[in-house]
Amino acid sequence: MNLAVVFSPTILLLIGSNILMTFAWYWHLKYQDHALWKVILISWGIAFFEYCLAVPANRIGYTTGGFTAAQLKITQEVITLGVFALFAVFYLGEGLRWNYLAAFACLIGAVFFIFQK
């Protein structure tokens, strides 16, 4: 994959959307004292902005970016795992375990196969 693809609007928007969605789903794990209904409302608020990035990312990638739907999905999954691993380590304070790396290697394999002609 060349740098133009890596820094394409599709990829940058997917990275932003995955950062927001990871926070929407997991930020509250550090705040067990918050009422569940409050956590849900806050997470929905964060997810709204995630959708404001994810929908254009997929539309741009599919219509003008040269991605197939399957390529967009696999790319999003790779970004999701990378963002989540960083989130787990730096925000939640969890260790980076061998199985994160093994899962990431499997996704890289999926990227390889999905981008084959």
Short mmCIF file of N, CA and C in Angstrom, two decimals:
data_model
loop_
_atom_site.label_atom_id
_atom_site.label_comp_id
_atom_site.label_asym_id
_atom_site.label_seq_id
_atom_site.Cartn_x
_atom_site.Cartn_y
_atom_site.Cartn_z
N MET A 1 0.85 -1.17 0.00
CA MET A 1 0.00 0.00 0.00
C MET A 1 0.90 1.24 0.00
N ASN A 2 0.62 2.18 -0.89
CA ASN A 2 1.46 3.37 -0.97
C ASN A 2 0.98 4.47 -0.02
N LEU A 3 1.80 5.51 0.16
CA LEU A 3 1.47 6.58 1.10
C LEU A 3 0.22 7.35 0.72
N ALA A 4 -0.07 7.46 -0.56
CA ALA A 4 -1.28 8.17 -0.98
C ALA A 4 -2.53 7.47 -0.45
N VAL A 5 -2.50 6.15 -0.40
CA VAL A 5 -3.63 5.40 0.14
C VAL A 5 -3.68 5.54 1.66
N VAL A 6 -2.53 5.45 2.30
CA VAL A 6 -2.47 5.54 3.76
C VAL A 6 -3.01 6.88 4.26
N PHE A 7 -2.68 7.96 3.54
CA PHE A 7 -3.12 9.29 3.95
C PHE A 7 -4.33 9.78 3.16
N SER A 8 -5.08 8.86 2.59
CA SER A 8 -6.27 9.23 1.83
C SER A 8 -7.36 9.69 2.79
N PRO A 9 -8.32 10.49 2.29
CA PRO A 9 -9.43 10.91 3.15
C PRO A 9 -10.16 9.72 3.77
N THR A 10 -10.31 8.64 3.02
CA THR A 10 -11.00 7.47 3.54
C THR A 10 -10.30 6.92 4.78
N ILE A 11 -9.00 6.72 4.68
CA ILE A 11 -8.25 6.14 5.79
C ILE A 11 -8.23 7.10 6.98
N LEU A 12 -8.00 8.37 6.74
CA LEU A 12 -7.97 9.34 7.84
C LEU A 12 -9.32 9.44 8.54
N LEU A 13 -10.40 9.44 7.78
CA LEU A 13 -11.74 9.48 8.38
C LEU A 13 -12.03 8.20 9.15
N LEU A 14 -11.60 7.05 8.63
CA LEU A 14 -11.80 5.79 9.35
C LEU A 14 -11.01 5.76 10.66
N ILE A 15 -9.81 6.30 10.65
CA ILE A 15 -9.03 6.37 11.89
C ILE A 15 -9.76 7.24 12.91
N GLY A 16 -10.21 8.42 12.48
CA GLY A 16 -10.94 9.30 13.38
C GLY A 16 -12.21 8.66 13.91
N SER A 17 -12.96 7.99 13.04
CA SER A 17 -14.20 7.37 13.48
C SER A 17 -13.94 6.24 14.46
N ASN A 18 -12.87 5.49 14.25
CA ASN A 18 -12.55 4.39 15.15
C ASN A 18 -12.08 4.87 16.51
N ILE A 19 -11.38 5.98 16.54
CA ILE A 19 -10.99 6.56 17.82
C ILE A 19 -12.25 6.94 18.60
N LEU A 20 -13.17 7.62 17.94
CA LEU A 20 -14.41 8.02 18.61
C LEU A 20 -15.23 6.82 19.05
N MET A 21 -15.36 5.80 18.20
CA MET A 21 -16.17 4.65 18.56
C MET A 21 -15.55 3.85 19.69
N THR A 22 -14.24 3.76 19.71
CA THR A 22 -13.59 3.06 20.81
C THR A 22 -13.88 3.78 22.12
N PHE A 23 -13.81 5.09 22.12
CA PHE A 23 -14.18 5.84 23.32
C PHE A 23 -15.65 5.66 23.65
N ALA A 24 -16.52 5.70 22.65
CA ALA A 24 -17.95 5.55 22.90
C ALA A 24 -18.26 4.22 23.58
N TRP A 25 -17.57 3.18 23.18
CA TRP A 25 -17.85 1.85 23.72
C TRP A 25 -17.14 1.55 25.04
N TYR A 26 -15.95 2.14 25.25
CA TYR A 26 -15.13 1.66 26.36
C TYR A 26 -14.70 2.71 27.38
N TRP A 27 -14.93 4.00 27.16
CA TRP A 27 -14.44 5.03 28.08
C TRP A 27 -14.95 4.81 29.49
N HIS A 28 -16.17 4.34 29.60
CA HIS A 28 -16.85 4.23 30.90
C HIS A 28 -16.31 3.11 31.78
N LEU A 29 -15.46 2.24 31.23
CA LEU A 29 -14.94 1.15 32.04
C LEU A 29 -14.09 1.66 33.21
N LYS A 30 -13.54 2.86 33.06
CA LYS A 30 -12.78 3.47 34.16
C LYS A 30 -13.69 4.17 35.16
N TYR A 31 -14.96 4.30 34.85
CA TYR A 31 -15.89 5.07 35.68
C TYR A 31 -17.09 4.22 36.06
N GLN A 32 -16.87 3.22 36.86
CA GLN A 32 -17.93 2.30 37.25
C GLN A 32 -18.99 2.95 38.12
N ASP A 33 -18.68 4.12 38.69
CA ASP A 33 -19.63 4.79 39.57
C ASP A 33 -20.70 5.59 38.83
N HIS A 34 -20.55 5.76 37.51
CA HIS A 34 -21.54 6.49 36.72
C HIS A 34 -22.76 5.59 36.48
N ALA A 35 -23.93 6.18 36.55
CA ALA A 35 -25.15 5.42 36.28
C ALA A 35 -25.15 4.94 34.83
N LEU A 36 -25.67 3.74 34.62
CA LEU A 36 -25.65 3.15 33.29
C LEU A 36 -26.39 4.01 32.27
N TRP A 37 -27.52 4.59 32.65
CA TRP A 37 -28.28 5.41 31.70
C TRP A 37 -27.48 6.63 31.26
N LYS A 38 -26.67 7.19 32.16
CA LYS A 38 -25.83 8.33 31.80
C LYS A 38 -24.72 7.90 30.84
N VAL A 39 -24.15 6.75 31.13
CA VAL A 39 -23.08 6.23 30.27
C VAL A 39 -23.62 5.98 28.86
N ILE A 40 -24.81 5.43 28.77
CA ILE A 40 -25.43 5.16 27.46
C ILE A 40 -25.65 6.47 26.69
N LEU A 41 -26.19 7.48 27.35
CA LEU A 41 -26.44 8.76 26.68
C LEU A 41 -25.14 9.42 26.22
N ILE A 42 -24.14 9.40 27.06
CA ILE A 42 -22.84 9.98 26.68
C ILE A 42 -22.25 9.21 25.51
N SER A 43 -22.31 7.89 25.58
CA SER A 43 -21.77 7.06 24.49
C SER A 43 -22.52 7.31 23.18
N TRP A 44 -23.83 7.46 23.24
CA TRP A 44 -24.59 7.79 22.02
C TRP A 44 -24.15 9.12 21.45
N GLY A 45 -23.90 10.08 22.32
CA GLY A 45 -23.42 11.38 21.86
C GLY A 45 -22.09 11.28 21.14
N ILE A 46 -21.19 10.48 21.68
CA ILE A 46 -19.89 10.27 21.04
C ILE A 46 -20.08 9.52 19.72
N ALA A 47 -20.94 8.52 19.72
CA ALA A 47 -21.16 7.71 18.52
C ALA A 47 -21.76 8.53 17.38
N PHE A 48 -22.55 9.54 17.70
CA PHE A 48 -23.09 10.40 16.64
C PHE A 48 -21.95 11.00 15.82
N PHE A 49 -20.94 11.51 16.50
CA PHE A 49 -19.81 12.11 15.80
C PHE A 49 -18.97 11.06 15.07
N GLU A 50 -18.95 9.84 15.63
CA GLU A 50 -18.26 8.74 14.94
C GLU A 50 -18.93 8.46 13.61
N TYR A 51 -20.25 8.44 13.61
CA TYR A 51 -20.98 8.20 12.36
C TYR A 51 -20.77 9.33 11.36
N CYS A 52 -20.60 10.55 11.86
CA CYS A 52 -20.33 11.70 10.98
C CYS A 52 -19.00 11.56 10.26
N LEU A 53 -18.12 10.72 10.76
CA LEU A 53 -16.85 10.43 10.08
C LEU A 53 -16.91 9.12 9.29
N ALA A 54 -17.54 8.09 9.87
CA ALA A 54 -17.55 6.77 9.24
C ALA A 54 -18.35 6.74 7.95
N VAL A 55 -19.51 7.38 7.94
CA VAL A 55 -20.35 7.34 6.74
C VAL A 55 -19.65 8.01 5.56
N PRO A 56 -19.11 9.24 5.72
CA PRO A 56 -18.38 9.81 4.58
C PRO A 56 -17.14 9.01 4.21
N ALA A 57 -16.46 8.43 5.19
CA ALA A 57 -15.27 7.62 4.89
C ALA A 57 -15.63 6.48 3.94
N ASN A 58 -16.70 5.78 4.26
CA ASN A 58 -17.11 4.66 3.42
C ASN A 58 -17.65 5.11 2.07
N ARG A 59 -18.39 6.19 2.06
CA ARG A 59 -18.93 6.68 0.79
C ARG A 59 -17.79 7.14 -0.13
N ILE A 60 -16.86 7.92 0.42
CA ILE A 60 -15.73 8.40 -0.38
C ILE A 60 -14.89 7.22 -0.86
N GLY A 61 -14.60 6.31 0.06
CA GLY A 61 -13.77 5.15 -0.30
C GLY A 61 -14.40 4.30 -1.37
N TYR A 62 -15.70 4.14 -1.32
CA TYR A 62 -16.40 3.28 -2.27
C TYR A 62 -16.63 3.97 -3.61
N THR A 63 -17.01 5.24 -3.58
CA THR A 63 -17.38 5.91 -4.83
C THR A 63 -16.19 6.48 -5.58
N THR A 64 -15.21 7.04 -4.87
CA THR A 64 -14.09 7.67 -5.57
C THR A 64 -12.72 7.17 -5.12
N GLY A 65 -12.69 6.41 -4.04
CA GLY A 65 -11.40 5.98 -3.50
C GLY A 65 -10.88 4.68 -4.04
N GLY A 66 -11.70 3.98 -4.81
CA GLY A 66 -11.25 2.73 -5.41
C GLY A 66 -11.34 1.52 -4.51
N PHE A 67 -12.03 1.62 -3.38
CA PHE A 67 -12.18 0.49 -2.47
C PHE A 67 -13.47 -0.26 -2.80
N THR A 68 -13.44 -1.58 -2.67
CA THR A 68 -14.67 -2.36 -2.68
C THR A 68 -15.24 -2.33 -1.27
N ALA A 69 -16.48 -2.76 -1.12
CA ALA A 69 -17.08 -2.81 0.22
C ALA A 69 -16.29 -3.75 1.14
N ALA A 70 -15.86 -4.88 0.62
CA ALA A 70 -15.09 -5.83 1.42
C ALA A 70 -13.74 -5.23 1.84
N GLN A 71 -13.10 -4.52 0.94
CA GLN A 71 -11.83 -3.87 1.28
C GLN A 71 -12.02 -2.81 2.35
N LEU A 72 -13.11 -2.05 2.25
CA LEU A 72 -13.40 -1.05 3.29
C LEU A 72 -13.60 -1.72 4.65
N LYS A 73 -14.32 -2.82 4.67
CA LYS A 73 -14.59 -3.50 5.94
C LYS A 73 -13.32 -4.05 6.57
N ILE A 74 -12.50 -4.71 5.79
CA ILE A 74 -11.26 -5.27 6.33
C ILE A 74 -10.33 -4.16 6.79
N THR A 75 -10.24 -3.08 6.01
CA THR A 75 -9.40 -1.94 6.39
C THR A 75 -9.89 -1.36 7.72
N GLN A 76 -11.19 -1.23 7.85
CA GLN A 76 -11.77 -0.71 9.09
C GLN A 76 -11.44 -1.62 10.27
N GLU A 77 -11.47 -2.91 10.07
CA GLU A 77 -11.16 -3.85 11.15
C GLU A 77 -9.71 -3.74 11.60
N VAL A 78 -8.79 -3.57 10.65
CA VAL A 78 -7.37 -3.40 10.99
C VAL A 78 -7.20 -2.12 11.80
N ILE A 79 -7.83 -1.05 11.36
CA ILE A 79 -7.74 0.22 12.08
C ILE A 79 -8.35 0.07 13.47
N THR A 80 -9.48 -0.62 13.56
CA THR A 80 -10.15 -0.82 14.86
C THR A 80 -9.24 -1.54 15.84
N LEU A 81 -8.59 -2.60 15.41
CA LEU A 81 -7.72 -3.35 16.31
C LEU A 81 -6.53 -2.51 16.75
N GLY A 82 -5.95 -1.76 15.81
CA GLY A 82 -4.82 -0.90 16.17
C GLY A 82 -5.22 0.18 17.16
N VAL A 83 -6.35 0.83 16.91
CA VAL A 83 -6.85 1.87 17.82
C VAL A 83 -7.17 1.27 19.18
N PHE A 84 -7.84 0.11 19.18
CA PHE A 84 -8.20 -0.51 20.45
C PHE A 84 -6.97 -0.91 21.25
N ALA A 85 -5.97 -1.45 20.60
CA ALA A 85 -4.75 -1.85 21.32
C ALA A 85 -4.12 -0.64 22.00
N LEU A 86 -4.03 0.47 21.28
CA LEU A 86 -3.48 1.69 21.89
C LEU A 86 -4.36 2.19 23.03
N PHE A 87 -5.66 2.14 22.84
CA PHE A 87 -6.61 2.56 23.87
C PHE A 87 -6.48 1.70 25.13
N ALA A 88 -6.42 0.38 24.93
CA ALA A 88 -6.32 -0.54 26.06
C ALA A 88 -5.04 -0.30 26.86
N VAL A 89 -3.95 -0.03 26.16
CA VAL A 89 -2.67 0.17 26.84
C VAL A 89 -2.62 1.54 27.51
N PHE A 90 -2.93 2.60 26.77
CA PHE A 90 -2.71 3.95 27.27
C PHE A 90 -3.87 4.52 28.08
N TYR A 91 -5.10 4.14 27.80
CA TYR A 91 -6.24 4.68 28.55
C TYR A 91 -6.66 3.76 29.68
N LEU A 92 -6.78 2.47 29.37
CA LEU A 92 -7.22 1.52 30.40
C LEU A 92 -6.07 0.96 31.22
N GLY A 93 -4.84 1.14 30.76
CA GLY A 93 -3.68 0.67 31.51
C GLY A 93 -3.47 -0.84 31.42
N GLU A 94 -4.03 -1.47 30.42
CA GLU A 94 -3.84 -2.91 30.24
C GLU A 94 -2.55 -3.16 29.48
N GLY A 95 -2.01 -4.34 29.63
CA GLY A 95 -0.79 -4.69 28.91
C GLY A 95 -1.10 -5.13 27.49
N LEU A 96 -0.15 -4.91 26.62
CA LEU A 96 -0.26 -5.40 25.24
C LEU A 96 0.17 -6.86 25.27
N ARG A 97 -0.76 -7.74 24.96
CA ARG A 97 -0.49 -9.17 25.08
C ARG A 97 -0.19 -9.79 23.73
N TRP A 98 0.35 -10.98 23.76
CA TRP A 98 0.74 -11.67 22.54
C TRP A 98 -0.45 -11.88 21.62
N ASN A 99 -1.64 -12.10 22.20
CA ASN A 99 -2.79 -12.40 21.35
C ASN A 99 -3.26 -11.18 20.56
N TYR A 100 -2.99 -9.96 21.04
CA TYR A 100 -3.27 -8.76 20.24
C TYR A 100 -2.43 -8.82 18.96
N LEU A 101 -1.16 -9.15 19.14
CA LEU A 101 -0.26 -9.22 17.99
C LEU A 101 -0.64 -10.35 17.05
N ALA A 102 -1.06 -11.48 17.59
CA ALA A 102 -1.49 -12.60 16.75
C ALA A 102 -2.74 -12.23 15.97
N ALA A 103 -3.69 -11.57 16.62
CA ALA A 103 -4.91 -11.13 15.94
C ALA A 103 -4.57 -10.12 14.85
N PHE A 104 -3.66 -9.22 15.15
CA PHE A 104 -3.26 -8.23 14.17
C PHE A 104 -2.60 -8.90 12.96
N ALA A 105 -1.78 -9.91 13.20
CA ALA A 105 -1.15 -10.65 12.10
C ALA A 105 -2.21 -11.33 11.23
N CYS A 106 -3.24 -11.89 11.86
CA CYS A 106 -4.32 -12.51 11.09
C CYS A 106 -5.05 -11.48 10.23
N LEU A 107 -5.28 -10.29 10.78
CA LEU A 107 -5.93 -9.25 10.00
C LEU A 107 -5.06 -8.76 8.84
N ILE A 108 -3.77 -8.71 9.07
CA ILE A 108 -2.87 -8.34 7.97
C ILE A 108 -2.98 -9.38 6.85
N GLY A 109 -3.09 -10.63 7.23
CA GLY A 109 -3.33 -11.68 6.24
C GLY A 109 -4.64 -11.45 5.50
N ALA A 110 -5.69 -11.06 6.22
CA ALA A 110 -6.98 -10.78 5.59
C ALA A 110 -6.84 -9.60 4.62
N VAL A 111 -6.09 -8.58 5.00
CA VAL A 111 -5.85 -7.45 4.10
C VAL A 111 -5.17 -7.93 2.83
N PHE A 112 -4.16 -8.74 2.99
CA PHE A 112 -3.44 -9.26 1.83
C PHE A 112 -4.40 -9.95 0.85
N PHE A 113 -5.24 -10.84 1.40
CA PHE A 113 -6.12 -11.60 0.53
C PHE A 113 -7.24 -10.76 -0.07
N ILE A 114 -7.80 -9.82 0.68
CA ILE A 114 -8.93 -9.04 0.18
C ILE A 114 -8.51 -8.05 -0.90
N PHE A 115 -7.24 -7.64 -0.90
CA PHE A 115 -6.76 -6.69 -1.90
C PHE A 115 -6.18 -7.38 -3.14
N GLN A 116 -6.24 -8.71 -3.19
CA GLN A 116 -5.77 -9.44 -4.37
C GLN A 116 -6.81 -9.33 -5.48
N LYS A 117 -6.35 -9.21 -6.69
CA LYS A 117 -7.24 -9.13 -7.86
C LYS A 117 -7.76 -10.50 -8.22
#
